[in-house]
Amino acid sequence: MNVDIHPSWKTLLQSEFEKPYFKNLTDFVKQEYKNHQCFPPGNAIFNAFNLCPLDNLKVVIIGQDPYHGVGQANGLCFSVKKGIKHPPSLINIFKEIENDLNIPYPKSGDLTTWANQGVLLLNATLTVRAHKAGSHQKQGWEQFTDTVIQIVSEQKSNVVFLLWGGYAKKKKKLIDTKKHFVFETGHPSPLSANRGYWFGNRHFSKTNCQLVQVGLPAIEWKLL
């Protein structure tokens, strides 16, 4: 099966694309996009991979579902298109960056510049039906993205994995913690953050500290 994805990923994922579950997943997604409004746009489904080639990857942030509101999702977890109102979780991410690194709160919620620096912004499920959170779960995406996490763990070294919330923390079992760095905290959603499980985690400065220690460039978290 031909999937439009960056060559650095395609080489390692081609065998996955040929498996029966991925064909079934593809058929499901095609029907959903044909019969319903779905997000992100079809050409942005694999944005996380196309904007962050495996060779460039330094950090992985794991989300669950794309945003399901009109015009929000752009193929990167927690990210929205420029000009779109920031969702509550993204607001709390930016507040933590502001507190952690003294970086001003940005106007844009588009995290493409992070991806371009080597941050894989990976949702466990890459598509969703409009206004129906979780509607494309358990169709095969989770098997695919779990494989992606395992490939990153096997192929790379010294990657910083940021696991936010209970769902993301379950992915720790896929990561070789002897060769990678894993930081865990609560989810940035208001429900978790307001209970004291998010703010003060300092994941952004900690990530840069780890990257610099192994001779890699720090991430410029600042957005315009």
mmCIF file of C-alpha atoms in Angstrom:
data_model
loop_
_atom_site.group_PDB
_atom_site.id
_atom_site.type_symbol
_atom_site.label_atom_id
_atom_site.label_comp_id
_atom_site.label_asym_id
_atom_site.label_seq_id
_atom_site.Cartn_x
_atom_site.Cartn_y
_atom_site.Cartn_z
ATOM 1 C CA MET A 1 0.000 0.000 0.000
ATOM 2 C CA ASN A 2 1.358 3.421 -0.936
ATOM 3 C CA VAL A 3 1.136 5.893 1.949
ATOM 4 C CA ASP A 4 2.237 9.501 1.475
ATOM 5 C CA ILE A 5 4.713 9.754 4.333
ATOM 6 C CA HIS A 6 8.302 10.991 4.669
ATOM 7 C CA PRO A 7 10.823 8.481 3.228
ATOM 8 C CA SER A 8 12.659 8.152 6.557
ATOM 9 C CA TRP A 9 9.465 6.731 8.058
ATOM 10 C CA LYS A 10 8.246 4.885 4.984
ATOM 11 C CA THR A 11 11.259 2.591 4.914
ATOM 12 C CA LEU A 12 10.595 1.381 8.444
ATOM 13 C CA LEU A 13 6.794 1.383 8.296
ATOM 14 C CA GLN A 14 6.211 -0.169 4.862
ATOM 15 C CA SER A 15 5.739 -3.639 6.350
ATOM 16 C CA GLU A 16 3.100 -2.158 8.676
ATOM 17 C CA PHE A 17 1.243 -0.635 5.728
ATOM 18 C CA GLU A 18 0.971 -4.093 4.144
ATOM 19 C CA LYS A 19 -0.681 -5.743 7.167
ATOM 20 C CA PRO A 20 -4.405 -6.613 7.050
ATOM 21 C CA TYR A 21 -5.277 -4.341 10.000
ATOM 22 C CA PHE A 22 -3.846 -1.314 8.202
ATOM 23 C CA LYS A 23 -5.821 -2.079 5.051
ATOM 24 C CA ASN A 24 -8.983 -2.326 7.176
ATOM 25 C CA LEU A 25 -8.057 0.929 8.894
ATOM 26 C CA THR A 26 -7.519 2.641 5.541
ATOM 27 C CA ASP A 27 -10.894 1.430 4.267
ATOM 28 C CA PHE A 28 -12.580 2.683 7.441
ATOM 29 C CA VAL A 29 -10.932 6.112 7.244
ATOM 30 C CA LYS A 30 -11.795 6.512 3.558
ATOM 31 C CA GLN A 31 -15.442 5.748 4.235
ATOM 32 C CA GLU A 32 -15.536 8.113 7.211
ATOM 33 C CA TYR A 33 -14.034 10.983 5.198
ATOM 34 C CA LYS A 34 -16.435 10.238 2.330
ATOM 35 C CA ASN A 35 -19.599 10.121 4.445
ATOM 36 C CA HIS A 36 -18.825 12.507 7.316
ATOM 37 C CA GLN A 37 -16.839 15.615 8.121
ATOM 38 C CA CYS A 38 -13.555 14.393 9.613
ATOM 39 C CA PHE A 39 -10.338 15.935 10.869
ATOM 40 C CA PRO A 40 -7.573 16.697 10.190
ATOM 41 C CA PRO A 41 -7.764 17.331 6.427
ATOM 42 C CA GLY A 42 -6.751 14.233 4.496
ATOM 43 C CA ASN A 43 -3.438 15.718 3.377
ATOM 44 C CA ALA A 44 -2.508 16.459 7.003
ATOM 45 C CA ILE A 45 -3.150 13.031 8.562
ATOM 46 C CA PHE A 46 0.564 12.179 8.542
ATOM 47 C CA ASN A 47 1.787 15.716 9.244
ATOM 48 C CA ALA A 48 3.543 14.656 12.456
ATOM 49 C CA PHE A 49 5.788 12.358 10.419
ATOM 50 C CA ASN A 50 6.271 14.596 7.399
ATOM 51 C CA LEU A 51 7.283 17.595 9.501
ATOM 52 C CA CYS A 52 9.553 15.557 11.783
ATOM 53 C CA PRO A 53 11.668 13.053 9.846
ATOM 54 C CA LEU A 54 13.016 10.198 11.956
ATOM 55 C CA ASP A 55 16.606 11.379 11.390
ATOM 56 C CA ASN A 56 15.762 14.717 12.996
ATOM 57 C CA LEU A 57 13.668 13.379 15.888
ATOM 58 C CA LYS A 58 14.744 14.363 19.418
ATOM 59 C CA VAL A 59 11.525 14.606 21.436
ATOM 60 C CA VAL A 60 8.203 12.733 21.412
ATOM 61 C CA ILE A 61 4.970 14.176 22.842
ATOM 62 C CA ILE A 62 2.037 11.753 22.858
ATOM 63 C CA GLY A 63 -1.571 12.877 22.566
ATOM 64 C CA GLN A 64 -4.738 10.816 22.243
ATOM 65 C CA ASP A 65 -7.156 12.202 19.610
ATOM 66 C CA PRO A 66 -7.075 15.063 17.111
ATOM 67 C CA TYR A 67 -9.232 18.055 18.031
ATOM 68 C CA HIS A 68 -12.729 17.467 16.651
ATOM 69 C CA GLY A 69 -13.844 21.077 16.189
ATOM 70 C CA VAL A 70 -13.995 22.732 12.774
ATOM 71 C CA GLY A 71 -10.652 24.120 11.618
ATOM 72 C CA GLN A 72 -8.685 23.021 14.671
ATOM 73 C CA ALA A 73 -6.687 19.870 13.906
ATOM 74 C CA ASN A 74 -3.574 20.144 11.752
ATOM 75 C CA GLY A 75 -2.083 16.668 12.208
ATOM 76 C CA LEU A 76 0.054 17.533 15.247
ATOM 77 C CA CYS A 77 -1.069 16.649 18.762
ATOM 78 C CA PHE A 78 -2.187 19.620 20.890
ATOM 79 C CA SER A 79 -1.620 21.960 17.913
ATOM 80 C CA VAL A 80 -4.185 24.084 16.077
ATOM 81 C CA LYS A 81 -4.033 26.026 12.844
ATOM 82 C CA LYS A 82 -2.961 29.663 12.983
ATOM 83 C CA GLY A 83 -5.784 32.019 13.844
ATOM 84 C CA ILE A 84 -7.759 29.343 15.715
ATOM 85 C CA LYS A 85 -8.688 29.904 19.360
ATOM 86 C CA HIS A 86 -6.425 27.945 21.675
ATOM 87 C CA PRO A 87 -8.126 24.908 23.267
ATOM 88 C CA PRO A 88 -7.898 24.590 27.078
ATOM 89 C CA SER A 89 -5.096 21.988 27.095
ATOM 90 C CA LEU A 90 -2.961 24.090 24.775
ATOM 91 C CA ILE A 91 -3.555 27.154 26.934
ATOM 92 C CA ASN A 92 -2.174 25.256 29.924
ATOM 93 C CA ILE A 93 0.820 24.040 27.927
ATOM 94 C CA PHE A 94 1.666 27.621 27.015
ATOM 95 C CA LYS A 95 1.162 28.785 30.609
ATOM 96 C CA GLU A 96 3.610 26.137 31.822
ATOM 97 C CA ILE A 97 6.180 27.203 29.209
ATOM 98 C CA GLU A 98 5.679 30.797 30.324
ATOM 99 C CA ASN A 99 6.305 29.856 33.953
ATOM 100 C CA ASP A 100 9.110 27.412 33.211
ATOM 101 C CA LEU A 101 11.151 29.410 30.701
ATOM 102 C CA ASN A 102 9.795 32.954 31.056
ATOM 103 C CA ILE A 103 8.640 32.829 27.452
ATOM 104 C CA PRO A 104 5.675 35.106 26.598
ATOM 105 C CA TYR A 105 2.335 33.490 25.851
ATOM 106 C CA PRO A 106 2.102 33.203 22.026
ATOM 107 C CA LYS A 107 -0.593 34.356 19.621
ATOM 108 C CA SER A 108 -0.395 31.249 17.426
ATOM 109 C CA GLY A 109 -1.279 27.754 18.570
ATOM 110 C CA ASP A 110 0.419 26.162 15.568
ATOM 111 C CA LEU A 111 3.228 23.919 16.848
ATOM 112 C CA THR A 112 4.785 23.326 13.424
ATOM 113 C CA THR A 113 8.008 25.069 14.475
ATOM 114 C CA TRP A 114 8.415 22.488 17.252
ATOM 115 C CA ALA A 115 7.965 19.659 14.750
ATOM 116 C CA ASN A 116 10.530 21.240 12.442
ATOM 117 C CA GLN A 117 13.053 21.130 15.285
ATOM 118 C CA GLY A 118 12.591 17.409 15.886
ATOM 119 C CA VAL A 119 9.544 17.150 18.148
ATOM 120 C CA LEU A 120 7.256 14.302 17.066
ATOM 121 C CA LEU A 121 3.762 15.482 18.040
ATOM 122 C CA LEU A 122 2.051 12.109 17.864
ATOM 123 C CA ASN A 123 -1.615 11.438 18.502
ATOM 124 C CA ALA A 124 -2.398 7.785 19.266
ATOM 125 C CA THR A 125 -5.377 8.091 16.894
ATOM 126 C CA LEU A 126 -4.656 10.153 13.798
ATOM 127 C CA THR A 127 -8.212 10.937 12.662
ATOM 128 C CA VAL A 128 -11.605 11.772 14.185
ATOM 129 C CA ARG A 129 -15.167 12.510 13.085
ATOM 130 C CA ALA A 130 -16.312 16.101 13.612
ATOM 131 C CA HIS A 131 -17.680 16.805 17.089
ATOM 132 C CA LYS A 132 -17.316 13.153 18.149
ATOM 133 C CA ALA A 133 -14.266 12.672 20.342
ATOM 134 C CA GLY A 134 -12.828 9.171 20.192
ATOM 135 C CA SER A 135 -14.922 8.207 17.165
ATOM 136 C CA HIS A 136 -11.952 6.687 15.302
ATOM 137 C CA GLN A 137 -10.458 4.870 18.258
ATOM 138 C CA LYS A 138 -10.024 1.071 18.221
ATOM 139 C CA GLN A 139 -9.973 0.899 14.423
ATOM 140 C CA GLY A 140 -6.250 0.219 14.096
ATOM 141 C CA TRP A 141 -4.605 3.593 14.632
ATOM 142 C CA GLU A 142 -3.421 2.644 18.125
ATOM 143 C CA GLN A 143 -1.665 -0.457 16.810
ATOM 144 C CA PHE A 144 0.038 1.660 14.171
ATOM 145 C CA THR A 145 1.178 4.433 16.526
ATOM 146 C CA ASP A 146 2.332 1.921 19.165
ATOM 147 C CA THR A 147 4.550 0.454 16.452
ATOM 148 C CA VAL A 148 5.858 3.953 15.703
ATOM 149 C CA ILE A 149 6.822 4.443 19.359
ATOM 150 C CA GLN A 150 8.589 1.074 19.386
ATOM 151 C CA ILE A 151 10.476 1.952 16.193
ATOM 152 C CA VAL A 152 11.629 5.248 17.680
ATOM 153 C CA SER A 153 12.746 3.418 20.815
ATOM 154 C CA GLU A 154 14.668 0.819 18.799
ATOM 155 C CA GLN A 155 16.162 3.031 16.093
ATOM 156 C CA LYS A 156 17.115 6.089 18.136
ATOM 157 C CA SER A 157 18.995 6.928 21.338
ATOM 158 C CA ASN A 158 18.626 9.739 23.876
ATOM 159 C CA VAL A 159 15.107 10.689 22.796
ATOM 160 C CA VAL A 160 13.065 12.605 25.372
ATOM 161 C CA PHE A 161 9.552 11.171 25.733
ATOM 162 C CA LEU A 162 6.971 13.439 27.398
ATOM 163 C CA LEU A 163 4.053 11.413 28.736
ATOM 164 C CA TRP A 164 1.183 13.621 29.869
ATOM 165 C CA GLY A 165 -1.763 11.968 31.591
ATOM 166 C CA GLY A 166 -2.788 8.379 32.238
ATOM 167 C CA TYR A 167 -3.288 7.424 28.596
ATOM 168 C CA ALA A 168 0.172 8.576 27.510
ATOM 169 C CA LYS A 169 1.828 7.024 30.559
ATOM 170 C CA LYS A 170 0.628 3.589 29.431
ATOM 171 C CA LYS A 171 2.945 3.928 26.432
ATOM 172 C CA LYS A 172 5.995 3.798 28.701
ATOM 173 C CA LYS A 173 6.073 0.015 28.320
ATOM 174 C CA LEU A 174 6.931 0.512 24.629
ATOM 175 C CA ILE A 175 10.032 2.589 25.426
ATOM 176 C CA ASP A 176 13.501 1.336 26.337
ATOM 177 C CA THR A 177 14.107 3.540 29.371
ATOM 178 C CA LYS A 178 17.778 2.500 29.519
ATOM 179 C CA LYS A 179 18.557 4.457 26.343
ATOM 180 C CA HIS A 180 15.898 7.187 26.427
ATOM 181 C CA PHE A 181 14.634 9.824 28.862
ATOM 182 C CA VAL A 182 11.007 9.669 30.027
ATOM 183 C CA PHE A 183 9.246 12.497 31.872
ATOM 184 C CA GLU A 184 5.726 11.906 33.198
ATOM 185 C CA THR A 185 3.120 14.281 34.583
ATOM 186 C CA GLY A 186 -0.624 14.909 34.589
ATOM 187 C CA HIS A 187 -2.543 15.885 31.480
ATOM 188 C CA PRO A 188 -2.649 19.616 30.646
ATOM 189 C CA SER A 189 -6.466 19.558 30.466
ATOM 190 C CA PRO A 190 -8.165 21.835 33.016
ATOM 191 C CA LEU A 191 -9.582 18.837 34.903
ATOM 192 C CA SER A 192 -6.081 17.571 35.656
ATOM 193 C CA ALA A 193 -4.241 20.898 35.748
ATOM 194 C CA ASN A 194 -6.655 22.477 38.209
ATOM 195 C CA ARG A 195 -6.071 19.571 40.584
ATOM 196 C CA GLY A 196 -2.361 20.288 40.662
ATOM 197 C CA TYR A 197 -1.219 17.537 38.299
ATOM 198 C CA TRP A 198 0.201 19.701 35.509
ATOM 199 C CA PHE A 199 1.613 23.081 36.513
ATOM 200 C CA GLY A 200 5.165 23.105 37.774
ATOM 201 C CA ASN A 201 6.287 20.010 35.884
ATOM 202 C CA ARG A 202 9.015 22.021 34.088
ATOM 203 C CA HIS A 203 9.130 19.473 31.284
ATOM 204 C CA PHE A 204 10.302 22.036 28.753
ATOM 205 C CA SER A 205 13.435 23.126 30.600
ATOM 206 C CA LYS A 206 14.100 19.527 31.678
ATOM 207 C CA THR A 207 13.884 18.393 28.052
ATOM 208 C CA ASN A 208 16.394 20.986 26.939
ATOM 209 C CA CYS A 209 18.720 20.107 29.799
ATOM 210 C CA GLN A 210 18.745 16.459 28.749
ATOM 211 C CA LEU A 211 19.263 17.279 25.073
ATOM 212 C CA VAL A 212 22.196 19.585 25.804
ATOM 213 C CA GLN A 213 23.778 16.985 28.090
ATOM 214 C CA VAL A 214 23.974 14.509 25.194
ATOM 215 C CA GLY A 215 25.250 17.129 22.745
ATOM 216 C CA LEU A 216 22.015 17.913 20.939
ATOM 217 C CA PRO A 217 20.554 21.395 20.314
ATOM 218 C CA ALA A 218 17.894 22.569 22.739
ATOM 219 C CA ILE A 219 14.339 23.058 21.476
ATOM 220 C CA GLU A 220 13.269 26.655 20.943
ATOM 221 C CA TRP A 221 9.833 26.453 22.529
ATOM 222 C CA LYS A 222 8.999 30.061 21.792
ATOM 223 C CA LEU A 223 6.216 30.693 19.283
ATOM 224 C CA LEU A 224 5.110 33.978 17.740
#
